[in-house]
Amino acid sequence: MSNKDSKKKFISKKIFNDALKDSFKKLNPKLMIKNPVMFIVEVGFFITLFLTFVPTAFGDTGTNLRVYNGLVALILFITVLFANFAEAVAEGRGKAQAESLKKTKKDTMAKLLDKNGKITVTNASQIKKGDIVLVENGDIIPNDGEIVSGLAAVDESAITGESAPVMKESGGDFSSVTGGTKVVSDWLKIKITASPGESFLDKMISLVEGASRQKTPNEMALNILLTVLTMIFLMVVVTLHPLGSYSGVKIPASTLIALLVCLIPTTIGGLLSAIGIAGMDRVTRFNVIAMSGKAVEACGDVDVMILDKTGTITYGNRLAAEFTAVSGCDQNKLIKYALISSLKDETPEGRSVVELASKLGVSLDVEDYKEAEFIEFTAQTKMSGLNLQDGTIIRKGAISSIIKMVQGLGGKVSKDLEVVTTKISMLGGTPLVVCLNSEILGVIYLKDTVKPGLTQRFERLRQMGIKTIMCTGDNPLTAATIAKEAGVDEFIAECTPEGKIDIIKREQAEGKLVAMTGDGTNDAPALAQADVGLAMNSGTVAAKEAANMVDLDSDPTKIIEVVEIGKQLLITRGALTTFSIANDVAKYFAIIPAIFTVAIPTMNVLNVMKLATPSSAILSALVFNAIIIPLLIPIAMRGVKYKPSKAETLLLRNILIYGLGGILVPFGGIKIIDMIIFPLLKVLNVA
């Protein structure tokens, strides 16, 4: 389910074959009635099928009426099949993903721990919520849980598609584990938090299969509109029969049914479910599990995006950004000994010091310090460095620890040291003081770095009309610095979990839809309050349960792409609805003249397509009405291409492409079909 998968062709041979079978299964009226538009088409098929065998049932007369009714019935049957096929293809992609997930649900064994620590090996399906299990190197985690103790690398590729193992440990925001993932080092003791059949993996399978998919408010509203339009056109067509009789025109029942099918919005009616399912599918293929279609749709209407600073806008690891020498010390000397102190330091901070020194043109031969003793950083000493073989001591660390050591060696503290360290602290950075024996050389400025490319991404959001708000617990000065560098619209400093909820409620009170990301237990209330809550898979169970979306890659900035997918869903639905309704205009010009031209010759002026005969005109319109549905399936599945722009621009683009296109395409399509089928109708003596 990686991004690579999303670029594969949208329908495989297996999905095609399964969808074909499902198309016939969905003909069940109990299923069809959920889609009123296509249900009307199916009813029309049964009526025309009956008229094929009893052509005079409604008093109709005419040459070869049986053949004509049979052709109408066949085309209506194909129309319903194509609509069912569109929905089945969309569902098939979800089922294919579900099958790959089910492979991870093996009949695994679990090591159950009792109160005395005794291990009992049992089937994973017997593990209950609240049980403590031990998982060791090579074991499959039996169910969702929270780590009680231990530290281990966990392979989550079965769920995320990413091969790199993730470090998991007790406490903090990375203590949650998912059933079906595999421990690849060390061991973990896990408290099970889900009952059998209710794990996150079970929910994922249910969701991607479509079993839990409910129609969204927007989809239901559009369904109601289509139903109302269908009822209106049904009444119009019913009144045409007496009007025709009054005008001396005998209109066969099958022709009236054909007219009804062509007038009602069958195109969007046949594709509506597929568009909704495909929206959830696109999010899933982006490694995000949406708990409902409503969540995906809400993404398209988001006005405000709330983002945490650490880990979302910034890396969270404080990296070396600058060297500042104290008075009386040479800058190059500071850089040299800061580099030496970090040669064997494998922490992100240590490696960043080496990288910054290299950028400034200072490098050393590691072999020269091979025999030096490395002093690791500890919570007690709060410093690290090297002891050289000649007795030289080089350290970097917290201000208080370095000052204490230097003074213990008889050294003095530079007067401007406090000024430098205070300035760094005020900017939200971490000052690391460097010393050589009893001499303080200067300070390394460790800074929380903004992720590259975010400025451009936030600009993209502005083009969509979405405001970005950064929430951080940092002081206002630090918050202002990061906010300016990242390019967010607004920031809230010294923000508490309660503060996030207040911000969300404030924006919602103004009628705005709010999205936010989070991974900790303290984020859960705000994730639940937001209209779109994106929780990290690496986060806590509480966060994942509160959110309506879970990012399997645990990338907090992915909410930007999720919003774009939501907007693409709404635009796709709007574009195809516009195309469907515009489509009907051409069908009016095909069928209405065909019905009345015989009795009212002046109606022939409306036959702008110069269709051969009334029968060929009606059947050509019906054929076009049927084949346009499968032709639009790729657009419904992949979505209309979305570019960030204002609503007015998008509306104009939709009207020009799908509105104008919806009028022009049928004119050409119906004319071509008429030229093909007219000779065939002559052979059948129906023309």
XYZ file of C-alpha atoms in Angstrom:
687
model
C 0.000 0.000 0.000
C 2.851 2.367 -0.648
C 2.662 5.360 -2.946
C 4.196 3.232 -5.629
C 1.090 1.052 -5.591
C -1.124 4.027 -6.285
C 0.563 4.493 -9.653
C -0.337 1.001 -10.871
C -3.108 0.569 -13.447
C -6.433 1.179 -11.812
C -7.969 -2.219 -12.759
C -6.279 -5.620 -12.809
C -7.533 -8.736 -14.614
C -8.766 -10.258 -11.326
C -10.619 -7.074 -10.300
C -12.174 -6.924 -13.794
C -13.395 -10.543 -13.659
C -14.727 -10.202 -10.098
C -16.453 -6.906 -10.961
C -18.097 -8.559 -13.963
C -19.582 -11.276 -11.738
C -20.657 -8.721 -9.110
C -22.395 -6.662 -11.814
C -24.930 -9.485 -12.234
C -25.237 -10.108 -8.476
C -26.083 -6.426 -7.961
C -29.120 -6.774 -10.254
C -31.020 -7.907 -7.162
C -33.807 -5.280 -6.752
C -33.140 -5.201 -2.977
C -29.657 -3.845 -3.771
C -30.673 -1.725 -6.764
C -33.298 0.243 -4.826
C -30.449 1.887 -2.860
C -29.691 3.738 -6.110
C -33.137 5.120 -7.154
C -31.973 6.372 -10.557
C -30.616 3.011 -11.677
C -33.546 1.213 -10.029
C -35.879 3.121 -12.395
C -33.714 1.950 -15.319
C -33.958 -1.657 -14.101
C -37.745 -1.402 -13.781
C -37.779 -0.012 -17.343
C -35.768 -3.054 -18.458
C -38.289 -5.497 -16.961
C -41.213 -3.646 -18.570
C -39.587 -3.560 -22.029
C -38.529 -7.213 -21.625
C -42.173 -8.077 -20.963
C -43.220 -6.000 -24.006
C -40.726 -7.935 -26.118
C -42.844 -11.039 -25.598
C -46.226 -9.261 -25.377
C -45.762 -6.172 -27.638
C -49.462 -5.211 -27.645
C -49.909 -5.369 -23.841
C -50.334 -1.580 -23.598
C -52.211 -1.228 -26.859
C -49.061 -0.468 -28.907
C -49.074 -1.273 -32.608
C -46.442 -1.184 -35.277
C -44.197 -3.199 -37.557
C -41.582 -5.339 -35.812
C -42.472 -3.775 -32.440
C -41.270 -6.962 -30.762
C -37.735 -6.477 -32.165
C -37.716 -2.774 -31.290
C -38.818 -3.494 -27.700
C -36.192 -6.216 -27.445
C -33.443 -3.813 -28.537
C -34.594 -1.211 -25.988
C -34.656 -3.888 -23.250
C -31.159 -5.089 -24.188
C -29.694 -1.575 -24.087
C -31.364 -0.844 -20.713
C -30.003 -4.118 -19.329
C -26.490 -3.180 -20.481
C -26.924 0.309 -18.933
C -27.718 -1.201 -15.529
C -24.828 -3.672 -15.862
C -22.382 -0.868 -16.676
C -23.521 1.109 -13.616
C -23.134 -1.979 -11.419
C -19.747 -2.635 -12.992
C -18.529 0.878 -12.076
C -19.449 0.319 -8.421
C -18.047 -3.225 -8.424
C -14.686 -2.040 -9.807
C -14.401 0.555 -7.029
C -15.299 -2.058 -4.411
C -12.943 -4.565 -6.031
C -9.911 -2.373 -5.440
C -10.817 -2.197 -1.751
C -11.329 -5.967 -1.571
C -7.928 -6.533 -3.191
C -6.312 -4.400 -0.507
C -8.284 -6.248 2.175
C -6.969 -9.588 0.911
C -3.377 -8.382 1.265
C -4.144 -7.256 4.817
C -5.788 -10.577 5.679
C -2.514 -12.326 4.887
C -1.064 -10.676 7.985
C -3.828 -12.200 10.140
C -2.154 -15.563 10.509
C -3.167 -18.125 13.108
C -0.295 -17.025 15.366
C 0.636 -18.219 18.810
C 1.042 -15.866 21.766
C 3.137 -16.057 24.949
C 0.674 -15.191 27.699
C 2.159 -14.008 31.011
C 0.378 -14.655 34.297
C 0.745 -12.643 37.520
C 3.838 -14.633 38.487
C 5.523 -14.086 35.127
C 4.957 -17.672 33.986
C 4.647 -18.062 30.198
C 1.784 -20.036 28.638
C 1.826 -20.496 24.865
C -1.704 -20.187 23.488
C -3.519 -19.379 20.261
C -3.635 -15.623 19.591
C -7.411 -15.795 19.127
C -7.701 -16.748 22.821
C -5.956 -13.565 24.013
C -8.341 -11.169 25.757
C -8.300 -7.441 26.350
C -6.138 -6.664 29.402
C -3.856 -9.717 29.040
C -0.079 -9.279 29.207
C 1.924 -11.035 26.483
C 5.626 -11.388 25.770
C 6.821 -10.971 22.174
C 10.425 -11.717 21.296
C 12.614 -11.484 18.211
C 10.745 -13.110 15.304
C 7.333 -13.172 17.015
C 4.139 -11.746 15.509
C 2.332 -9.300 17.819
C -1.008 -11.097 18.487
C -3.240 -8.018 18.855
C -3.202 -4.253 19.408
C -1.662 -3.142 22.659
C 0.445 -0.777 24.745
C 4.047 -1.621 25.646
C 4.466 -2.227 29.360
C 8.231 -2.720 29.262
C 11.053 -3.374 26.841
C 12.568 -1.786 23.758
C 12.493 -3.432 20.328
C 12.425 -2.821 16.576
C 9.050 -3.661 15.025
C 8.536 -4.471 11.336
C 5.273 -2.762 10.307
C 5.676 -3.386 6.565
C 2.615 -5.668 6.502
C 0.483 -2.615 7.255
C 2.474 0.402 6.092
C 4.390 -1.095 3.170
C 7.600 0.485 4.516
C 10.492 -1.921 5.029
C 12.395 0.024 7.712
C 11.640 -1.276 11.252
C 10.303 1.195 13.837
C 11.706 1.440 17.369
C 9.028 0.926 20.010
C 9.339 1.346 23.773
C 7.188 1.799 26.855
C 6.037 5.272 27.825
C 5.639 8.345 25.640
C 3.898 8.508 22.291
C 5.560 5.475 20.665
C 4.291 2.765 22.974
C 1.391 1.629 20.781
C 1.758 -1.553 18.717
C -0.536 -3.088 16.096
C -1.572 -6.716 15.824
C -0.064 -8.515 12.828
C 3.250 -6.632 12.951
C 6.507 -8.439 13.726
C 9.210 -7.901 16.371
C 12.640 -8.089 14.699
C 14.905 -7.409 17.683
C 14.969 -7.751 21.469
C 11.633 -8.189 23.314
C 8.496 -6.391 24.481
C 5.889 -6.967 27.169
C 2.542 -5.782 25.835
C -0.812 -5.132 27.485
C -3.531 -6.071 24.991
C -6.010 -3.224 24.391
C -8.376 -4.812 21.847
C -10.640 -7.841 21.902
C -10.340 -10.503 19.144
C -11.940 -9.239 15.931
C -11.793 -5.610 17.069
C -8.141 -4.829 16.359
C -6.971 -1.949 14.200
C -6.143 -4.471 11.455
C -9.697 -5.894 11.614
C -11.119 -2.373 11.316
C -8.828 -1.657 8.342
C -9.994 -4.811 6.550
C -13.639 -3.946 7.164
C -13.156 -0.389 5.958
C -11.216 -1.132 2.774
C -13.702 -3.881 1.873
C -16.401 -1.225 2.047
C -18.381 -3.099 4.687
C -18.400 -0.071 6.963
C -18.780 2.563 4.253
C -21.778 4.807 4.686
C -22.858 7.492 2.268
C -21.556 10.947 3.148
C -23.911 13.921 3.731
C -22.855 15.419 0.397
C -23.418 12.117 -1.375
C -26.840 11.687 0.266
C -27.835 15.253 -0.696
C -26.844 14.590 -4.306
C -28.742 11.291 -4.201
C -31.850 13.161 -3.064
C -31.407 15.695 -5.894
C -31.082 12.903 -8.460
C -34.151 11.161 -7.033
C -36.179 14.377 -7.228
C -35.062 14.960 -10.834
C -36.002 11.371 -11.646
C -39.488 11.832 -10.156
C -39.994 15.097 -12.073
C -38.999 13.521 -15.405
C -41.140 10.467 -14.600
C -44.174 12.748 -14.275
C -43.189 14.583 -17.480
C -42.918 11.331 -19.435
C -46.200 9.981 -18.038
C -48.030 13.137 -19.223
C -46.482 12.782 -22.699
C -48.679 9.776 -23.488
C -52.014 11.651 -23.297
C -50.424 14.717 -24.935
C -49.235 12.516 -27.787
C -52.654 10.948 -28.187
C -54.204 14.428 -28.296
C -51.699 15.440 -31.025
C -52.377 12.271 -32.974
C -49.035 10.690 -32.074
C -49.050 7.085 -30.868
C -45.995 6.744 -28.599
C -44.996 3.126 -27.785
C -44.412 2.389 -24.085
C -40.839 1.324 -24.807
C -40.161 4.725 -26.433
C -41.483 6.525 -23.351
C -39.229 4.376 -21.146
C -36.272 5.137 -23.432
C -37.077 8.854 -23.169
C -37.259 8.643 -19.362
C -33.924 6.823 -19.122
C -32.264 9.394 -21.373
C -33.725 12.357 -19.474
C -32.940 11.263 -15.908
C -29.285 11.739 -14.807
C -28.270 8.097 -15.314
C -24.583 8.928 -15.895
C -23.940 10.411 -12.458
C -26.485 8.008 -10.937
C -24.415 5.102 -12.211
C -21.112 6.584 -11.055
C -22.062 8.227 -7.746
C -21.283 5.227 -5.521
C -18.076 4.514 -7.428
C -16.856 8.096 -6.871
C -17.455 7.835 -3.111
C -15.770 4.434 -2.785
C -12.867 5.571 -4.975
C -12.336 8.609 -2.716
C -11.742 6.356 0.284
C -9.641 4.066 -1.921
C -7.332 6.929 -2.976
C -6.788 7.900 0.664
C -6.067 4.264 1.568
C -3.561 3.928 -1.265
C -1.829 6.959 0.200
C -1.327 4.886 3.363
C -4.084 6.667 5.287
C -7.050 4.760 6.722
C -10.229 6.842 6.743
C -12.748 5.689 9.333
C -15.599 6.929 7.125
C -16.322 8.458 3.740
C -17.556 11.504 5.647
C -13.999 12.096 6.898
C -12.597 12.069 3.344
C -15.317 14.394 2.121
C -14.831 16.752 5.072
C -11.197 17.099 3.988
C -12.385 18.752 0.810
C -14.165 21.481 2.779
C -11.432 22.187 5.357
C -10.881 25.909 6.030
C -8.344 25.740 8.870
C -5.457 23.370 9.500
C -3.927 23.098 12.973
C -0.430 21.620 13.135
C 1.820 20.787 16.028
C 5.324 22.255 15.782
C 7.611 19.484 16.985
C 7.722 16.542 14.598
C 5.276 18.152 12.171
C 6.694 21.493 11.122
C 10.128 20.834 12.612
C 12.141 17.615 12.828
C 11.984 17.528 16.610
C 15.724 16.755 16.799
C 17.700 19.841 17.738
C 20.615 20.134 15.329
C 23.734 22.310 15.312
C 23.034 25.597 13.532
C 25.811 27.976 14.638
C 29.094 28.256 16.604
C 29.588 31.319 18.810
C 33.024 31.834 20.424
C 33.289 33.694 23.757
C 35.553 36.732 24.059
C 39.230 35.842 23.947
C 38.721 32.665 21.946
C 39.262 32.123 18.233
C 36.221 30.941 16.217
C 38.227 28.259 14.375
C 39.561 26.910 17.671
C 35.972 26.550 18.954
C 34.879 24.734 15.776
C 37.899 22.410 15.891
C 37.361 21.255 19.487
C 33.576 21.098 19.093
C 34.261 18.760 16.178
C 36.726 16.652 18.200
C 34.196 16.311 21.044
C 31.646 14.959 18.535
C 33.779 12.567 16.468
C 32.513 9.513 18.347
C 29.104 10.948 19.256
C 26.476 9.025 17.256
C 23.507 11.055 18.523
C 21.673 13.313 16.004
C 23.138 16.329 17.835
C 26.687 14.948 17.641
C 26.428 14.106 13.943
C 24.982 17.559 13.221
C 28.036 19.215 14.859
C 30.348 17.211 12.564
C 28.218 18.116 9.529
C 28.142 21.839 10.379
C 31.917 21.931 10.956
C 32.436 20.252 7.576
C 30.223 22.872 5.885
C 32.399 25.572 7.458
C 35.516 23.939 5.993
C 36.853 22.258 9.145
C 37.591 18.528 9.010
C 39.809 16.097 10.923
C 41.181 12.613 10.445
C 39.173 10.280 12.678
C 42.120 7.870 12.849
C 44.112 10.479 14.799
C 41.615 10.140 17.662
C 41.035 6.404 17.392
C 42.625 5.684 20.774
C 40.868 8.553 22.572
C 38.386 7.628 25.318
C 34.803 8.558 24.451
C 32.701 9.889 27.332
C 29.004 9.305 26.628
C 26.291 11.749 27.602
C 24.325 10.717 30.693
C 21.428 12.280 32.535
C 23.708 12.710 35.546
C 26.711 14.393 33.884
C 24.774 16.190 31.084
C 27.873 16.321 28.888
C 29.927 14.197 26.494
C 33.346 14.373 24.825
C 36.797 12.827 24.551
C 39.747 12.182 26.880
C 42.884 12.274 24.718
C 45.874 10.053 25.440
C 48.000 13.063 26.472
C 45.472 13.887 29.238
C 43.608 16.606 27.339
C 39.924 16.852 28.295
C 37.396 18.054 25.693
C 33.734 18.349 26.594
C 30.451 19.762 25.298
C 27.310 19.906 27.383
C 24.844 21.835 29.540
C 25.947 25.231 30.890
C 25.803 24.287 34.562
C 27.699 21.004 34.066
C 30.525 22.578 32.020
C 30.877 25.538 34.418
C 31.073 23.164 37.384
C 33.793 21.069 35.697
C 35.829 24.085 34.526
C 35.732 25.725 37.942
C 36.722 22.401 39.508
C 39.821 22.441 37.307
C 40.617 26.001 38.385
C 39.400 27.725 35.259
C 37.369 30.934 34.900
C 34.030 31.587 33.223
C 33.910 34.225 30.493
C 31.640 37.182 31.277
C 29.793 37.013 27.937
C 28.984 33.283 28.251
C 25.681 34.006 29.996
C 24.754 36.603 27.344
C 25.353 34.113 24.506
C 23.517 31.209 26.161
C 20.566 33.421 27.204
C 20.166 34.714 23.654
C 20.064 31.143 22.294
C 17.573 30.066 24.959
C 15.338 33.062 24.163
C 15.250 31.924 20.513
C 14.045 28.521 21.677
C 17.369 26.827 20.971
C 19.568 24.700 23.205
C 23.047 26.043 24.063
C 25.843 23.446 24.268
C 28.970 24.868 25.922
C 32.365 23.609 24.680
C 35.483 23.512 26.857
C 39.111 22.491 26.476
C 40.440 21.414 29.897
C 39.703 24.407 32.135
C 39.021 26.854 29.277
C 35.509 27.593 27.960
C 35.756 28.137 24.188
C 32.202 29.033 23.232
C 28.710 27.730 22.524
C 27.042 25.495 19.937
C 23.521 26.678 19.020
C 21.242 23.627 18.687
C 18.139 24.531 16.753
C 14.904 22.670 15.973
C 15.045 22.709 12.162
C 12.041 23.372 9.928
C 11.430 20.579 7.426
C 12.410 21.503 3.859
C 9.654 22.322 1.375
C 7.065 23.242 4.017
C 7.025 26.915 3.025
C 5.945 25.949 -0.502
C 3.349 23.508 0.836
C 1.818 26.118 3.134
C 1.686 28.502 0.187
C -0.216 25.799 -1.695
C -2.717 25.644 1.159
C -3.160 29.412 1.032
C -4.020 29.085 -2.671
C -6.731 26.602 -1.634
C -8.064 29.144 0.859
C -6.912 27.160 3.918
C -5.458 28.956 6.943
C -2.607 27.246 8.825
C -2.177 27.587 12.597
C 0.906 26.280 14.391
C 0.445 25.208 18.015
C 3.479 24.870 20.270
C 4.382 24.809 23.913
C 7.428 27.011 23.210
C 7.732 30.604 24.335
C 6.361 33.354 22.024
C 9.816 34.342 20.705
C 10.680 30.782 19.648
C 7.208 30.283 18.205
C 7.459 33.499 16.186
C 10.867 32.485 14.800
C 9.692 29.034 13.658
C 6.358 30.388 12.349
C 8.129 32.977 10.199
C 10.617 30.435 8.853
C 7.920 27.859 8.066
C 5.470 30.381 6.590
C 2.369 29.531 8.642
C -0.446 32.078 8.814
C -0.820 32.124 12.582
C 0.787 30.613 15.677
C -0.229 29.936 19.261
C 2.660 29.887 21.752
C 2.700 28.137 25.142
C -0.281 26.116 23.945
C -1.744 23.445 26.212
C -3.905 20.454 25.122
C -6.923 22.390 26.398
C -5.753 25.360 24.355
C -5.888 23.316 21.154
C -9.520 22.419 21.822
C -10.333 26.090 22.466
C -8.732 27.058 19.126
C -10.714 24.390 17.267
C -13.988 25.463 18.917
C -13.230 29.112 18.140
C -12.776 28.395 14.440
C -15.785 26.070 14.308
C -17.953 28.748 15.956
C -17.168 30.907 12.920
C -18.580 28.193 10.661
C -15.216 26.790 9.587
C -14.159 23.159 9.192
C -10.980 22.334 11.091
C -8.340 19.650 10.511
C -5.521 18.718 12.871
C -2.836 16.097 13.393
C -1.677 14.473 16.610
C -0.113 11.356 18.076
C -0.215 11.650 21.862
C -2.859 10.859 24.439
C -3.029 14.581 25.219
C -3.967 15.198 21.554
C -6.966 12.821 21.709
C -9.592 15.382 22.855
C -8.569 17.865 20.145
C -8.505 15.108 17.469
C -12.046 14.142 18.483
C -13.208 17.796 18.401
C -11.722 18.537 14.958
C -13.791 17.867 11.836
C -10.822 15.977 10.399
C -8.503 14.353 12.933
C -5.413 12.607 11.514
C -3.684 10.392 14.096
C -0.237 8.859 13.645
C -0.010 5.060 13.540
C 3.052 5.346 15.797
C 0.960 7.251 18.337
C -1.109 6.081 21.265
C -4.272 3.985 21.101
C -6.232 6.913 22.567
C -5.144 9.204 19.713
C -6.038 6.643 17.035
C -9.448 5.959 18.541
C -10.260 9.674 18.816
C -9.297 10.508 15.220
C -11.317 9.738 12.095
C -8.179 9.046 10.047
C -4.948 7.187 10.806
C -1.717 7.738 8.866
C 0.118 4.413 8.594
C 3.388 6.194 7.718
C 3.129 8.478 10.775
C 3.909 11.554 8.694
C 2.069 14.504 10.303
C 2.490 16.704 7.231
C 0.556 14.204 5.101
C -2.663 15.929 6.139
C -1.856 18.417 3.368
C -2.146 15.637 0.745
C -5.237 14.225 2.462
C -6.951 17.612 2.134
C -6.087 17.656 -1.574
C -7.611 14.180 -2.000
C -10.789 15.401 -0.265
C -10.984 18.392 -2.582
C -10.362 16.129 -5.566
C -13.301 13.944 -4.456
C -15.679 16.917 -4.327
C -14.426 18.297 -7.640
C -14.765 14.891 -9.326
C -18.340 14.542 -8.113
C -19.165 18.099 -9.217
C -17.483 17.691 -12.608
C -19.271 14.428 -13.462
C -22.612 15.785 -12.219
C -22.154 18.806 -14.503
C -21.241 16.492 -17.398
C -24.240 14.220 -16.727
C -26.831 17.012 -16.635
C -25.289 18.789 -19.663
C -25.379 15.417 -21.433
C -29.150 15.405 -21.363
C -29.381 18.502 -23.574
C -28.133 16.562 -26.600
C -30.520 13.693 -25.831
C -33.472 16.122 -25.930
C -32.499 17.041 -29.493
C -32.261 13.354 -30.407
C -35.436 11.893 -28.868
C -38.043 14.700 -28.740
C -37.978 15.334 -32.538
C -37.984 11.547 -33.111
C -41.214 11.163 -31.148
C -43.210 14.043 -32.615
C -41.806 14.604 -36.141
C -44.300 12.210 -37.782
C -47.340 14.116 -36.456
C -45.725 17.544 -36.282
C -43.283 17.877 -39.243
C -42.087 21.292 -38.038
C -40.463 19.505 -35.077
C -37.866 18.214 -37.544
C -36.117 21.577 -37.244
C -34.888 20.332 -33.837
C -33.249 17.316 -35.480
C -29.954 19.225 -35.676
C -27.941 15.976 -35.752
C -29.853 14.846 -38.863
C -30.493 11.414 -37.359
C -31.783 8.876 -39.880
C -35.121 7.755 -38.430
C -37.081 8.104 -35.170
C -36.199 4.513 -34.186
C -32.485 4.930 -34.887
C -32.472 8.296 -33.053
C -34.025 6.802 -29.896
C -31.816 3.703 -29.917
C -28.670 5.775 -30.648
C -29.398 8.030 -27.666
C -29.960 4.966 -25.476
C -26.719 3.318 -26.634
C -24.747 6.494 -25.948
C -26.425 6.759 -22.548
C -25.204 3.236 -21.739
C -21.631 3.349 -23.044
C -20.763 6.740 -21.512
C -20.885 5.161 -18.018
C -17.941 2.713 -18.486
C -16.045 5.356 -20.454
C -16.180 7.642 -17.397
C -15.145 4.946 -14.876
C -11.408 5.864 -15.094
C -12.216 9.506 -14.275
C -14.477 8.455 -11.388
C -11.774 6.140 -10.020
C -8.690 8.302 -10.508
C -10.454 11.594 -9.885
C -10.392 14.860 -11.783
C -6.934 16.434 -11.682
C -6.820 19.044 -8.951
C -4.775 22.245 -8.936
C -4.893 24.648 -5.969
C -6.988 27.631 -7.035
C -9.973 29.716 -5.986
C -13.503 28.276 -6.024
C -14.574 30.672 -8.801
C -11.721 29.477 -11.037
C -12.568 25.826 -10.394
C -16.252 26.456 -11.141
C -15.445 28.201 -14.426
C -13.058 25.377 -15.397
C -15.691 22.728 -14.628
C -18.368 24.538 -16.642
C -16.054 24.985 -19.634
C -14.636 21.442 -19.676
C -17.410 19.261 -18.266
C -20.394 21.494 -18.918
C -19.554 22.419 -22.511
C -18.000 18.986 -23.066
C -21.131 17.349 -21.673
C -23.173 19.109 -24.374
C -20.799 18.620 -27.342
C -19.671 15.010 -26.767
C -23.184 13.480 -27.004
C -23.936 15.353 -30.228
C -20.945 13.740 -31.902
C -21.358 10.405 -30.120
C -25.065 9.950 -30.900
C -24.519 10.907 -34.562
C -21.715 8.341 -34.968
C -23.791 5.619 -33.269
C -26.761 6.488 -35.518
C -24.581 6.060 -38.616
C -23.500 2.621 -37.342
C -26.839 1.190 -36.191
C -29.119 2.567 -38.928
C -27.957 -0.028 -41.500
C -28.440 -2.774 -38.886
C -31.967 -1.558 -38.116
C -32.763 -1.628 -41.845
C -31.722 -5.269 -41.970
C -33.975 -5.991 -38.962
C -36.732 -3.955 -40.614
C -36.977 -1.727 -37.515
C -35.769 1.542 -39.063
